[in-house]
C-alpha positions as a LaTeX table, in Angstrom:
\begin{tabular}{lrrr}
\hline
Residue & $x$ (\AA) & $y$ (\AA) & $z$ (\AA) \\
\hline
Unk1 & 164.75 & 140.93 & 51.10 \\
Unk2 & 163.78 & 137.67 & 52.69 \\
Unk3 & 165.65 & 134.67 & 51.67 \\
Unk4 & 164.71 & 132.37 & 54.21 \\
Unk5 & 162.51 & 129.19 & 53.45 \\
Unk6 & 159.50 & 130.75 & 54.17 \\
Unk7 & 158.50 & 134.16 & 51.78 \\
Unk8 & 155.20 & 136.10 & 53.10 \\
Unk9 & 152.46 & 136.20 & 50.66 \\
Unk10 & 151.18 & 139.48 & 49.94 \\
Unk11 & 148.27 & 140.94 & 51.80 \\
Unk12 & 148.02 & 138.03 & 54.37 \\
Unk13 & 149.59 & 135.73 & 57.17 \\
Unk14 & 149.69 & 132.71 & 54.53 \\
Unk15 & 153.67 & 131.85 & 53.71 \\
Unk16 & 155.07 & 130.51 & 50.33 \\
Unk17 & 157.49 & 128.22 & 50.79 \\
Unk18 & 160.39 & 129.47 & 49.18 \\
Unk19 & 162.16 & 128.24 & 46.24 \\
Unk20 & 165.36 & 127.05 & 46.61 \\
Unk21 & 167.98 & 129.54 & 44.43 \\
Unk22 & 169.34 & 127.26 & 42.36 \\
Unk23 & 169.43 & 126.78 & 39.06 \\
Unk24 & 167.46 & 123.47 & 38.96 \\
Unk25 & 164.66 & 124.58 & 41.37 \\
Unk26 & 164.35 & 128.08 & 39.80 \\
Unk27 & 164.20 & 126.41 & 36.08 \\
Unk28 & 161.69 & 124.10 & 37.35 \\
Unk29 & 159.60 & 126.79 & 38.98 \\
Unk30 & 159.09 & 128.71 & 36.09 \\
Unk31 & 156.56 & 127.87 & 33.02 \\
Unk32 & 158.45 & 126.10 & 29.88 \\
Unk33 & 158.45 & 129.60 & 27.94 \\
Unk34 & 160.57 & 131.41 & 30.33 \\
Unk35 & 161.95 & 128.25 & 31.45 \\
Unk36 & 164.20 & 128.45 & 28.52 \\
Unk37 & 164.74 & 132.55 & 29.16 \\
Unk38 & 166.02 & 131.70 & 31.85 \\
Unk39 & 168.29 & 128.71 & 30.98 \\
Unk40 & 169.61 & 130.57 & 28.09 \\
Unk41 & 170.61 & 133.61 & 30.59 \\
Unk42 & 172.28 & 131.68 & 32.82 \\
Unk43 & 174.12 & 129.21 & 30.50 \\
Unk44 & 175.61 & 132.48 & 29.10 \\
Unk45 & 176.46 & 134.15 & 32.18 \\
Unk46 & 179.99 & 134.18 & 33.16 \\
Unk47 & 180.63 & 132.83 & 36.79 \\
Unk48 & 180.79 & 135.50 & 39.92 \\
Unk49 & 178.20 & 138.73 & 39.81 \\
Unk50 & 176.76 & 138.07 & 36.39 \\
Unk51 & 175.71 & 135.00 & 37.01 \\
Unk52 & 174.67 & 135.91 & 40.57 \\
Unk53 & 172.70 & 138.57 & 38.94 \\
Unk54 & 170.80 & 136.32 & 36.95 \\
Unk55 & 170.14 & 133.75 & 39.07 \\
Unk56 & 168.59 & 136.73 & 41.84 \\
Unk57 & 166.43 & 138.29 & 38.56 \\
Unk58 & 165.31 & 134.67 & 37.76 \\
Unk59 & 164.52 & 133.43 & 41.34 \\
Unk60 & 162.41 & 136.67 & 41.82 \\
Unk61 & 161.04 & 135.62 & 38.77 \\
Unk62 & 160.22 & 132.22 & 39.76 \\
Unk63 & 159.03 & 133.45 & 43.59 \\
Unk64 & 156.39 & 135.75 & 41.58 \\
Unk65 & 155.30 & 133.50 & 39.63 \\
Unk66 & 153.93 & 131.09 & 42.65 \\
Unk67 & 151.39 & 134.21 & 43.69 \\
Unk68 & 147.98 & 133.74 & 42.16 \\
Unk69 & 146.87 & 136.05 & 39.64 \\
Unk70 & 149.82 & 137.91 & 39.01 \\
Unk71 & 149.71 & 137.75 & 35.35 \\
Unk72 & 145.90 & 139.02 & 35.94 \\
Unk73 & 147.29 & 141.82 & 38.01 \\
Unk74 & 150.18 & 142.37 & 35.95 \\
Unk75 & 147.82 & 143.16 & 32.94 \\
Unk76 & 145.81 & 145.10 & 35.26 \\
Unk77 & 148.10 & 147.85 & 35.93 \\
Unk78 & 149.34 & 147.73 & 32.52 \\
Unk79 & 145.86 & 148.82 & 31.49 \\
Unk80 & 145.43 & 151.33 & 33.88 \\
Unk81 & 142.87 & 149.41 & 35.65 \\
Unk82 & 142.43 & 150.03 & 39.50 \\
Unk83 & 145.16 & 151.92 & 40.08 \\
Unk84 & 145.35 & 153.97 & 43.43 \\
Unk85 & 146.12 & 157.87 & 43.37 \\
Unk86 & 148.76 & 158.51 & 45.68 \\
Unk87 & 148.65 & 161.52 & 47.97 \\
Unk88 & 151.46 & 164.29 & 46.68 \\
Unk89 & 154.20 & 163.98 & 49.34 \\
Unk90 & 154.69 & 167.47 & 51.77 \\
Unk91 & 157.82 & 168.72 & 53.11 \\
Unk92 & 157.74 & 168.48 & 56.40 \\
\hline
\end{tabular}
C-alpha cells in the first residue's frame, strides 16, 4: 500500500495528494454523514491496534472518496452493470 504523500489515481499518471492519516484530516475529508461514522468509531476505539484499525479503514475511506465517480461506480457494480467476465484460471 502506498502511504506516501502522493497516491496514484486509478487508470492514469494523474496523483492525489494524499490525505494526511490523522484523525482531523481524515474527518475533514469525508462528507458530514460518514463524518460522524467515523468520529463515533474512533472516539470508541481503545488506543493501540483498534484504533489503528480504524483510523487505516477510515483513511481508505476518506482516500476513496477523493476519486470521481466512485459512488457512480460503486452503484454500478452493485447493479451488475459493466462488469468484466474473467477468464477461468488454468493450472499450469
Amino acid at each position: 500500500m502506498n502511504t506516501g504523500e502522493e497516491v496514484l489515481r486509478q487508470g492514469g499518471d494523474a496523483r492525489l495528494p494524499a490525505i494526511p492519516r490523522t484523525i482531523a484530516a481524515i474527518a475533514e475529508a469525508l462528507d458530514p454523514t460518514r463524518r460522524v461514522e467515523f468520529q463515533t468509531a474512533a472516539h470508541h476505539a481503545r488506543q493501540g491496534t483498534e484504533l489503528d484499525s480504524v483510523l487505516m479503514t477510515w483513511w481508505l475511506e476518506a482516500m476513496f472518496e477523493t476519486v470521481p465517480g466512485r459512488d457512480r461506480r460503486l452503484d454500478d457494480t452493485v447493479a451488475g452493470v459493466g462488469l468484466v467476465e474473467l477468464e477461468p484460471e488454468t493450472e499450469a
